[in-house]
XYZ file of C-alpha atoms in Angstrom:
661
model
C 9.545 66.168 20.861
C 12.794 66.081 22.859
C 12.895 62.259 22.718
C 12.188 62.308 18.970
C 15.173 64.602 18.505
C 17.319 62.329 20.689
C 16.238 59.278 18.678
C 17.065 60.955 15.353
C 20.388 62.128 16.769
C 21.279 58.590 17.869
C 20.400 57.248 14.424
C 22.709 59.805 12.863
C 25.552 59.118 15.300
C 25.226 55.338 15.103
C 25.233 55.535 11.320
C 28.799 56.814 11.508
C 30.187 54.165 13.847
C 28.502 50.742 13.726
C 28.097 46.929 12.022
C 26.386 43.682 11.157
C 26.117 40.257 12.698
C 26.950 37.295 10.503
C 24.013 34.880 10.524
C 24.611 31.617 12.324
C 23.046 28.262 11.627
C 19.583 27.951 13.125
C 19.242 25.348 15.856
C 17.111 22.405 14.767
C 15.426 22.599 18.145
C 13.989 26.098 17.694
C 10.250 25.464 17.609
C 9.227 28.047 15.056
C 10.398 31.094 13.109
C 7.858 33.630 11.826
C 9.080 35.957 9.071
C 8.154 39.623 9.602
C 9.151 42.857 7.891
C 8.351 45.413 5.218
C 11.762 46.022 3.606
C 11.344 43.004 1.326
C 7.629 42.569 1.761
C 6.304 39.066 1.146
C 3.467 38.597 -1.304
C 2.528 35.432 0.594
C 1.320 37.213 3.748
C -2.450 37.560 4.156
C -2.079 41.155 5.425
C 1.545 42.361 5.106
C 1.008 45.582 7.084
C -0.792 43.876 9.943
C 0.459 44.399 13.476
C 3.198 42.303 15.072
C 0.465 40.767 17.222
C -1.283 39.457 14.106
C 1.958 37.908 12.855
C 2.731 36.220 16.178
C -0.674 34.662 16.658
C -0.133 32.592 13.500
C 2.069 30.357 15.663
C 0.501 27.303 17.277
C 2.451 28.185 20.442
C 1.213 31.784 20.706
C -2.149 33.362 21.398
C -3.107 36.883 22.418
C -5.103 38.330 25.314
C -6.971 41.259 23.788
C -8.021 44.235 25.895
C -8.689 46.419 22.871
C -7.462 46.918 19.302
C -3.900 47.729 20.404
C -1.049 46.108 22.379
C -2.271 42.554 22.846
C -0.570 40.444 25.516
C 1.263 37.399 24.060
C 0.609 34.021 25.662
C 3.170 31.262 25.055
C 1.825 27.774 25.728
C -1.214 29.577 27.217
C 0.929 31.278 29.861
C 0.942 35.063 30.442
C 3.949 37.368 30.360
C 4.919 36.737 34.008
C 5.768 33.151 33.025
C 7.407 33.875 29.668
C 10.330 35.853 28.291
C 10.207 38.496 25.554
C 13.361 40.030 24.080
C 14.366 42.162 21.118
C 17.665 40.893 19.699
C 18.407 39.415 23.121
C 17.656 42.657 25.024
C 15.533 42.520 28.185
C 12.785 45.158 28.211
C 10.113 45.570 30.898
C 6.751 47.266 30.498
C 5.766 50.217 32.675
C 2.053 49.429 33.078
C 0.641 47.654 36.136
C -2.326 46.482 34.008
C -0.092 44.886 31.329
C -1.283 47.327 28.671
C 2.234 47.607 27.215
C 3.916 44.313 26.347
C 7.219 44.976 24.629
C 5.665 43.987 21.299
C 3.724 47.268 21.474
C 6.915 49.342 21.256
C 8.146 48.024 17.913
C 6.761 47.729 14.394
C 6.780 45.249 11.541
C 9.166 47.600 9.728
C 11.746 47.067 12.532
C 11.784 43.296 12.397
C 12.934 40.418 10.212
C 11.588 37.477 12.193
C 10.358 36.171 15.522
C 12.005 33.069 16.997
C 9.577 31.243 19.271
C 10.971 28.718 21.762
C 8.897 26.455 23.989
C 9.598 26.006 27.698
C 13.224 25.812 28.827
C 14.518 26.009 25.259
C 13.845 29.742 25.668
C 16.115 30.303 28.697
C 19.161 31.682 26.865
C 18.514 35.282 27.960
C 16.861 34.656 31.332
C 14.554 32.399 33.255
C 11.160 31.354 31.921
C 8.436 28.777 32.482
C 6.334 28.836 29.306
C 8.936 29.772 26.714
C 10.382 32.809 24.945
C 10.020 35.023 21.892
C 13.089 36.782 20.512
C 12.159 39.501 18.020
C 15.062 39.907 15.603
C 15.796 43.249 13.974
C 15.626 43.817 10.241
C 18.912 45.033 8.768
C 20.966 45.115 5.601
C 24.101 43.108 4.891
C 27.456 44.203 3.543
C 27.771 44.045 -0.237
C 27.924 45.985 -3.466
C 27.247 49.674 -2.880
C 23.626 50.634 -3.411
C 20.662 52.567 -2.009
C 17.164 51.130 -1.531
C 13.949 52.964 -0.730
C 10.509 51.693 0.222
C 7.142 53.277 0.952
C 4.238 51.452 2.604
C 0.644 52.524 2.965
C -2.526 50.813 4.065
C -6.140 51.301 5.063
C -8.614 49.218 7.089
C -12.327 49.927 6.992
C -13.231 48.418 10.367
C -11.676 51.316 12.307
C -10.719 53.690 9.490
C -7.087 52.842 10.259
C -4.590 54.746 8.141
C -1.096 53.255 7.866
C 1.948 54.978 6.403
C 5.593 54.018 6.452
C 8.829 54.778 4.644
C 12.375 53.568 4.859
C 15.768 53.696 3.237
C 18.839 51.482 3.312
C 22.419 51.991 2.200
C 25.219 49.458 2.059
C 28.699 48.882 0.718
C 31.498 46.449 1.483
C 32.299 48.013 4.883
C 29.222 49.897 6.013
C 25.435 49.797 6.040
C 22.579 51.830 7.524
C 18.807 51.339 7.705
C 16.278 53.988 8.789
C 12.502 53.601 8.755
C 9.334 55.297 9.935
C 5.823 53.916 10.527
C 2.587 55.528 11.710
C -0.875 54.170 12.499
C -4.028 56.178 13.213
C -7.246 54.320 14.023
C -10.728 55.262 15.227
C -13.106 53.038 17.201
C -13.609 49.669 15.552
C -16.950 48.014 14.906
C -17.916 44.491 15.942
C -20.188 42.255 13.873
C -23.545 43.815 13.115
C -21.950 47.282 12.782
C -21.807 47.738 16.584
C -19.274 50.406 17.492
C -16.882 49.558 20.336
C -16.174 52.833 22.165
C -12.705 53.631 23.516
C -10.907 51.373 21.016
C -9.056 54.061 19.071
C -5.267 54.554 18.968
C -2.465 56.583 17.383
C 1.150 55.521 17.044
C 4.448 56.547 15.447
C 7.648 54.517 15.309
C 11.144 55.556 14.194
C 13.945 53.031 13.874
C 17.574 53.072 12.859
C 20.312 50.453 12.702
C 23.756 50.690 11.165
C 27.070 48.905 11.066
C 30.702 49.168 10.145
C 33.346 46.518 9.557
C 36.830 46.811 11.076
C 39.390 44.727 9.259
C 38.329 41.274 8.185
C 36.643 40.008 11.331
C 35.606 42.838 13.654
C 32.089 44.235 13.526
C 30.372 47.064 15.386
C 26.615 47.594 15.286
C 24.277 50.091 16.916
C 20.527 50.522 16.843
C 17.775 52.734 18.186
C 13.972 52.521 18.287
C 11.693 55.351 19.330
C 8.004 54.541 19.702
C 5.169 56.777 20.864
C 1.479 55.896 21.164
C -1.169 58.410 22.246
C -4.916 58.412 22.820
C -5.036 54.624 23.143
C -8.419 53.260 24.176
C -8.913 49.985 26.065
C -12.626 49.131 25.932
C -12.183 46.045 28.139
C -10.612 48.127 30.930
C -11.838 51.025 33.085
C -8.966 53.283 32.004
C -7.292 54.369 28.769
C -3.742 55.449 27.947
C -2.787 59.017 27.117
C 0.890 58.179 26.487
C 3.010 55.062 25.951
C 6.543 56.020 24.970
C 9.752 54.012 24.615
C 13.372 54.648 23.678
C 15.343 51.438 23.008
C 19.063 51.591 22.178
C 21.965 49.181 21.879
C 25.608 48.919 20.853
C 27.128 45.595 19.845
C 30.690 44.467 19.117
C 31.413 41.146 17.429
C 34.549 39.242 16.498
C 34.611 36.388 14.007
C 37.902 34.616 14.805
C 39.798 32.835 12.059
C 40.565 29.744 14.150
C 38.708 26.450 13.778
C 36.948 26.288 17.157
C 35.825 29.799 18.177
C 33.261 30.778 15.547
C 31.847 33.981 17.005
C 32.127 36.191 20.062
C 29.486 38.884 20.446
C 28.996 41.461 23.207
C 26.108 43.918 23.457
C 25.269 46.694 25.903
C 21.811 48.231 25.854
C 19.576 50.828 27.479
C 15.833 51.347 27.271
C 13.339 53.556 29.051
C 9.533 53.436 28.982
C 6.922 55.933 30.161
C 3.275 54.862 30.404
C 0.375 57.050 31.569
C -3.088 55.645 32.290
C -5.974 58.009 32.867
C -9.761 58.042 32.705
C -10.395 61.657 31.696
C -12.302 60.649 28.541
C -14.593 58.183 30.322
C -18.124 59.300 31.273
C -19.547 58.887 34.772
C -16.249 58.169 36.527
C -16.847 57.918 40.322
C -13.417 59.393 41.057
C -10.797 60.535 38.575
C -7.432 58.745 38.688
C -4.005 59.144 37.086
C -1.725 56.094 37.014
C 1.683 56.817 35.445
C 4.456 54.225 35.366
C 8.132 54.195 34.435
C 10.559 51.409 33.601
C 14.285 51.859 32.936
C 16.649 49.030 32.052
C 20.421 48.795 31.538
C 21.754 45.449 30.399
C 24.360 43.464 28.558
C 25.148 40.052 27.206
C 28.322 38.438 25.933
C 28.052 35.122 24.168
C 30.481 32.893 22.327
C 29.823 30.110 19.804
C 32.353 27.307 19.847
C 32.626 24.283 17.552
C 34.683 21.285 18.608
C 34.421 18.060 16.619
C 30.693 17.181 16.656
C 29.870 19.657 19.437
C 28.376 23.147 18.992
C 28.712 25.113 22.233
C 27.032 28.369 23.199
C 28.089 30.318 26.292
C 26.058 33.383 27.235
C 26.912 35.668 30.155
C 24.109 38.176 30.657
C 22.733 40.639 33.174
C 20.468 43.626 33.615
C 19.401 46.324 36.042
C 15.769 47.481 36.008
C 13.908 50.160 37.930
C 10.096 49.921 37.975
C 8.013 52.709 39.521
C 4.253 53.311 39.281
C 1.934 55.723 41.060
C -1.779 56.297 41.519
C -3.326 59.650 42.350
C -7.064 59.978 43.061
C -8.823 63.323 42.610
C -12.012 63.652 44.741
C -14.954 65.417 43.146
C -14.944 67.817 46.090
C -11.911 69.993 45.443
C -11.735 70.807 49.149
C -10.764 67.211 49.904
C -7.140 66.111 49.853
C -5.734 64.139 46.969
C -5.083 60.451 47.627
C -1.692 59.115 46.548
C 0.037 55.728 46.632
C 2.842 53.811 44.966
C 1.401 50.845 43.067
C 4.977 49.752 42.239
C 7.103 51.100 45.118
C 10.278 51.958 43.153
C 11.464 48.354 42.816
C 15.020 47.838 41.593
C 15.938 44.471 40.096
C 19.497 43.288 39.496
C 20.120 40.039 37.614
C 23.283 38.209 36.618
C 23.091 34.900 34.769
C 25.165 32.318 32.908
C 23.740 30.068 30.188
C 25.543 27.033 28.713
C 24.433 24.961 25.728
C 25.893 21.984 23.881
C 24.286 20.649 20.725
C 26.118 17.625 19.385
C 25.692 15.031 16.703
C 25.126 11.482 17.917
C 25.257 10.115 14.363
C 24.232 11.157 10.868
C 20.540 10.940 11.756
C 20.269 12.320 15.270
C 21.507 14.998 17.638
C 21.059 16.020 21.259
C 20.926 19.500 22.769
C 21.644 19.976 26.462
C 21.422 23.369 28.172
C 21.672 24.732 31.701
C 21.630 28.141 33.347
C 22.037 29.714 36.759
C 21.194 33.267 37.769
C 21.288 35.551 40.785
C 18.153 37.700 41.084
C 17.908 40.582 43.548
C 14.922 42.872 44.281
C 15.103 45.996 46.426
C 12.273 48.371 47.367
C 13.724 51.885 47.353
C 10.604 53.822 48.369
C 10.330 54.026 52.167
C 6.677 55.051 51.820
C 5.976 52.081 49.544
C 7.856 49.716 51.854
C 5.902 50.909 54.874
C 2.636 50.396 52.966
C 3.495 46.759 52.200
C 4.687 46.187 55.764
C 1.103 46.787 56.926
C 0.387 43.320 55.469
C 3.869 41.798 55.881
C 5.425 43.295 59.048
C 8.487 41.043 58.832
C 9.206 42.080 55.228
C 12.721 43.276 54.350
C 13.404 45.864 51.674
C 15.733 43.491 49.808
C 15.467 39.869 48.678
C 17.896 37.703 46.704
C 17.030 34.492 44.861
C 18.951 31.863 42.913
C 17.284 30.848 39.630
C 18.084 27.674 37.702
C 17.179 25.855 34.512
C 18.097 22.637 32.719
C 16.870 21.077 29.482
C 17.702 18.154 27.195
C 16.171 17.629 23.751
C 16.736 14.758 21.334
C 15.982 14.902 17.595
C 16.265 12.246 14.891
C 15.345 11.666 11.243
C 14.308 8.461 9.520
C 13.642 8.679 5.784
C 10.673 11.084 5.455
C 10.110 11.168 9.195
C 11.506 13.444 11.886
C 10.789 13.097 15.577
C 12.056 14.365 18.902
C 11.389 14.573 22.592
C 12.764 16.441 25.567
C 12.492 17.338 29.223
C 13.384 20.339 31.309
C 13.282 22.074 34.654
C 13.231 25.791 35.337
C 12.104 28.336 37.875
C 11.332 32.034 37.984
C 11.107 34.866 40.479
C 7.747 36.564 41.102
C 7.130 39.600 38.899
C 7.177 43.110 40.339
C 3.360 43.069 40.555
C 3.265 39.626 42.188
C 5.923 40.507 44.735
C 5.428 44.209 45.418
C 2.230 45.467 43.747
C -0.096 47.548 45.928
C -3.848 47.652 45.289
C -3.664 46.729 41.600
C -7.182 46.360 40.226
C -7.833 43.257 38.110
C -10.938 44.122 36.086
C -11.256 40.508 34.881
C -11.722 39.138 38.401
C -13.023 42.437 39.903
C -10.522 42.361 42.791
C -7.749 44.651 44.007
C -4.444 42.790 44.278
C -1.632 43.151 46.810
C 1.804 41.659 46.145
C 3.502 39.108 48.373
C 7.276 39.491 48.853
C 7.422 36.128 50.653
C 6.491 34.071 47.585
C 8.794 31.186 46.725
C 10.204 30.687 43.249
C 7.687 29.203 40.851
C 9.222 26.098 39.235
C 8.269 23.810 36.365
C 9.011 20.268 35.250
C 8.207 19.855 31.570
C 8.142 17.248 28.834
C 7.706 17.734 25.103
C 7.618 15.676 21.933
C 6.952 16.030 18.217
C 6.752 13.893 15.111
C 6.603 15.078 11.509
C 6.573 13.664 8.006
C 7.514 15.426 4.798
C 7.472 14.421 1.153
C 6.998 16.181 -2.158
C 3.290 16.907 -1.769
C 2.587 16.592 1.934
C 3.973 17.904 5.242
C 2.481 17.236 8.665
C 3.632 17.782 12.255
C 2.176 17.020 15.677
C 3.710 18.735 18.735
C 2.824 18.354 22.382
C 4.057 19.692 25.729
C 3.214 19.131 29.382
C 4.093 21.396 32.319
C 3.882 20.519 36.024
C 4.293 23.897 37.743
C 5.016 23.925 41.491
C 4.283 26.950 43.708
C 1.905 28.178 41.022
C 1.264 31.867 41.743
C -2.396 32.974 41.893
C -4.576 35.350 43.906
C -6.276 34.446 47.193
C -9.056 36.473 48.841
C -8.015 38.458 51.932
C -11.016 38.614 54.240
C -11.831 41.708 56.257
C -10.211 44.188 53.850
C -12.033 46.885 51.899
C -11.007 47.402 48.262
C -9.550 50.692 47.103
C -11.313 50.549 43.713
C -14.965 51.563 43.684
C -17.045 48.583 42.560
C -14.383 45.963 43.314
C -15.558 42.737 44.978
C -12.742 42.669 47.503
C -8.983 42.325 47.951
C -6.714 39.456 46.957
C -3.082 38.815 47.760
C -0.763 36.719 45.659
C -0.166 33.256 47.034
C 1.029 29.924 45.635
C -0.864 26.708 44.968
C 0.945 23.421 45.496
C 0.993 22.892 41.757
C -0.846 23.288 38.451
C -0.567 21.398 35.177
C -0.839 22.602 31.568
C -1.075 20.344 28.512
C -0.776 21.607 24.917
C -1.083 19.825 21.597
C -1.020 21.163 18.033
C -1.217 19.749 14.515
C -0.032 21.471 11.335
C -0.321 20.179 7.791
C 0.476 21.456 4.298
C -0.841 19.641 1.208
C 0.236 20.525 -2.313
C -2.926 20.055 -4.398
C -1.418 21.468 -7.600
C 1.789 23.265 -8.613
C 0.270 26.626 -7.659
C -2.245 25.565 -5.022
C -1.581 24.560 -1.378
C -3.897 23.666 1.485
C -2.792 24.668 5.004
C -4.352 23.406 8.258
C -3.698 24.011 11.948
C -5.453 22.723 15.083
C -4.532 23.677 18.673
C -5.857 22.517 22.043
C -4.810 23.246 25.646
C -5.966 22.114 29.060
C -4.899 23.517 32.413
C -5.930 22.602 35.969
C -4.718 23.425 39.467
C -4.020 20.987 42.309
C -7.731 20.864 43.178
C -8.650 20.027 39.555
C -10.117 23.499 39.079
C -9.664 24.875 35.544
C -7.005 27.508 34.859
C -7.991 30.635 32.871
C -7.089 31.414 29.241
C -6.736 27.810 28.122
C -7.460 27.307 24.436
C -10.383 25.098 23.415
C -10.042 23.356 20.043
C -8.917 26.180 17.757
C -8.565 25.623 14.028
C -7.493 27.362 10.835
C -7.696 26.138 7.255
C -6.715 27.993 4.102
C -6.268 27.473 0.366
C -3.418 29.522 -1.114
C -2.851 30.125 -4.811
C 0.546 31.446 -5.957
C 1.495 31.716 -9.627
C 3.982 34.150 -11.112
C 3.101 37.532 -9.552
C -0.442 36.700 -8.471
C -1.448 35.390 -5.039
C -4.893 34.620 -3.629
C -6.196 32.992 -0.471
C -9.459 31.917 1.118
C -9.466 30.833 4.761
C -11.670 29.884 7.676
C -10.804 30.117 11.378
C -12.654 29.400 14.576
C -12.827 27.494 17.824
C -15.220 25.172 19.603
C -17.273 26.154 22.638
C -15.095 27.161 25.575
C -16.560 24.912 28.242
C -13.498 24.197 30.424
C -13.495 27.766 31.747
C -12.310 28.898 35.184
C -15.047 30.597 37.268
C -12.672 30.575 40.255
C -10.535 33.101 38.384
C -13.357 35.229 36.975
C -13.746 33.390 33.680
C -16.970 32.263 31.997
C -17.720 30.254 28.866
C -17.820 31.520 25.289
C -19.719 29.975 22.361
C -18.124 28.423 19.313
C -17.602 30.509 16.191
C -16.213 30.351 12.674
C -15.244 33.226 10.390
C -14.134 33.395 6.754
C -11.415 35.568 5.208
C -10.135 36.162 1.674
C -7.401 38.199 -0.012
C -5.738 38.701 -3.380
C -2.446 40.375 -4.278
C -0.326 41.209 -7.310
C 3.302 42.247 -7.767
C 3.866 44.863 -10.486
C 7.393 45.310 -11.855
C 8.631 48.420 -13.657
C 12.344 47.908 -14.199
C 13.964 48.077 -10.765
C 10.790 49.483 -9.222
C 8.321 47.055 -7.646
C 4.786 47.753 -6.476
C 3.012 45.093 -4.460
C -0.692 45.592 -3.759
C -2.908 43.362 -1.655
C -6.563 43.726 -0.788
C -8.828 41.496 1.206
C -11.725 41.119 3.582
C -11.699 39.622 7.081
C -14.781 38.189 8.792
C -16.628 38.148 5.465
C -20.042 37.373 6.983
C -19.734 40.053 9.691
C -19.975 37.574 12.574
C -20.409 39.012 16.084
C -18.245 36.859 18.352
C -15.861 36.767 21.287
C -13.249 34.200 22.284
C -11.710 32.722 25.419
C -8.765 35.168 25.251
C -10.818 38.387 24.987
C -10.621 40.305 28.264
C -14.083 40.775 29.759
C -15.543 39.258 26.583
C -14.826 42.286 24.440
C -16.151 41.430 20.932
C -13.796 40.936 18.002
C -13.927 43.167 14.898
C -16.649 42.611 12.319
C -16.268 42.690 8.527
C -13.026 44.463 7.615
C -11.897 45.489 4.139
C -8.193 46.282 3.873
C -5.700 47.493 1.279
C -1.899 47.260 1.656
C 0.520 48.753 -0.880
C 4.329 48.541 -0.899
C 6.560 50.501 -3.265
C 10.270 49.605 -3.396
C 13.028 50.935 -5.628
């Protein structure tokens, strides 16, 4: 309750002293932009009030590891969050769960966001180092203009888990000021897989409050502030041995921007931000637990960035100076059944403090009227320090020579060429980048991986993981047909994986043993995707997407979570205020699985979905209603990205309604 009050207070304060960013031209080299949001809800979305996870997985570059019905882990180019970068309006945010139950996408809502910019590989290194790419979730906000108020109410229901969705928001703007405030709640019971099979421990509850406001000073000075408060409780994870009693985040920022009147400096923007996350795992609701455990975690981040956009002749420069400080702490307490026995306690993240300072430079310039080239480079100083003496001593059992502090230099470079020729567009690029090990990889202590059934111990002596990459695309577009093929290849050196430590007993009851993080000489990942849109009639379009990935290590062993042939095809009708869609989605048999990393094959599947929507207009009031059914034939299935083969939801009827006035 105290944090809710603080969040509402910050919204109120920021609404009196803040402003708006002027949109800049999108880079041609950004791979994909997915539109999100409920303020001006789109009648073209299959399920407008779906989760952010459902929006993101529409991208050919993104898939989701599912451990339950809530907080899926985004994969970019089939790489997990250790190898990718997730930001909200450029802000670095770090989860507080050692089991990756809380990606930063779980702490925001569709009502907070306008779009997600998805960058592949080193094109995503503007706000930090990455291997697989980056997703920047951009906030939804008003613009300055004629004075007016807007209100919207959203509600929805899903039959598969009796999920009840409710949201409301209001916006105000005039020539010098604007403010947006919104609220969203979700309450879901256990979902049912195909065949009406209930999946226990898959329930969740969540509320989200967001505010953003701005004020204009003079003709070219802008100040903007924002706050997000998110709280999830009673979150079940059926694919894991523990659930979550609390996942809570407070995310705040203050931004100042100048739009100079000269010809070369187009924009200079500086933002400072603060966020704090509390995450509590427990197993109190699970039956037949051998020994009860509590596993709370905390993550606190302070950060900033200051970037300038400069135009000179045919050159568009971007300079971004950025840095952050993060503190990650996680504990585990075991409670023996015999109350006379002592409690067992350990730090699973031993109070690790991370300090980063980086500089990113980019130059996108026109070569001629048909082509351009973007070149970017970055350098960063990355420092880790273990503050807990107890945690340090625990790790020194395995690494006696280990120091409490370690500093690394991180680098990246990329070049991407793009050209057009009549109806055709094509491009290719190359890049190099490296990353530091994550807190778990470097300093984790007896972290249980339920997928592999091993306890993991971090390795502070790991080298930087580095990647050489190549990418290419070709597309054609005319009046009735659009098609694009994209491909990427990554050669990743010092590829971080787990290696069995012989002679050690696991801490987790039922675990197969203990692994420590080590590095393979290299691994390779290849991705290819095809998208097509065909206009069959003025109101009827046919959309298709096919994705395939292949990953192997230096011994030609398969890597886990690599997509088999995955496909989607849909017919969309859109005339006046009526929309309708029928779609099929599926993948082939997952036969290139990775038994070395605990993975096994999954069969092929195909499901069918359908929806219909209508926009009602009553003067200035609009009501948009959409209803549909997912997995029409109630197929029981699981996919390559479902943790421990947890089954997907069965037949689901949904209704989404948006009222705006």
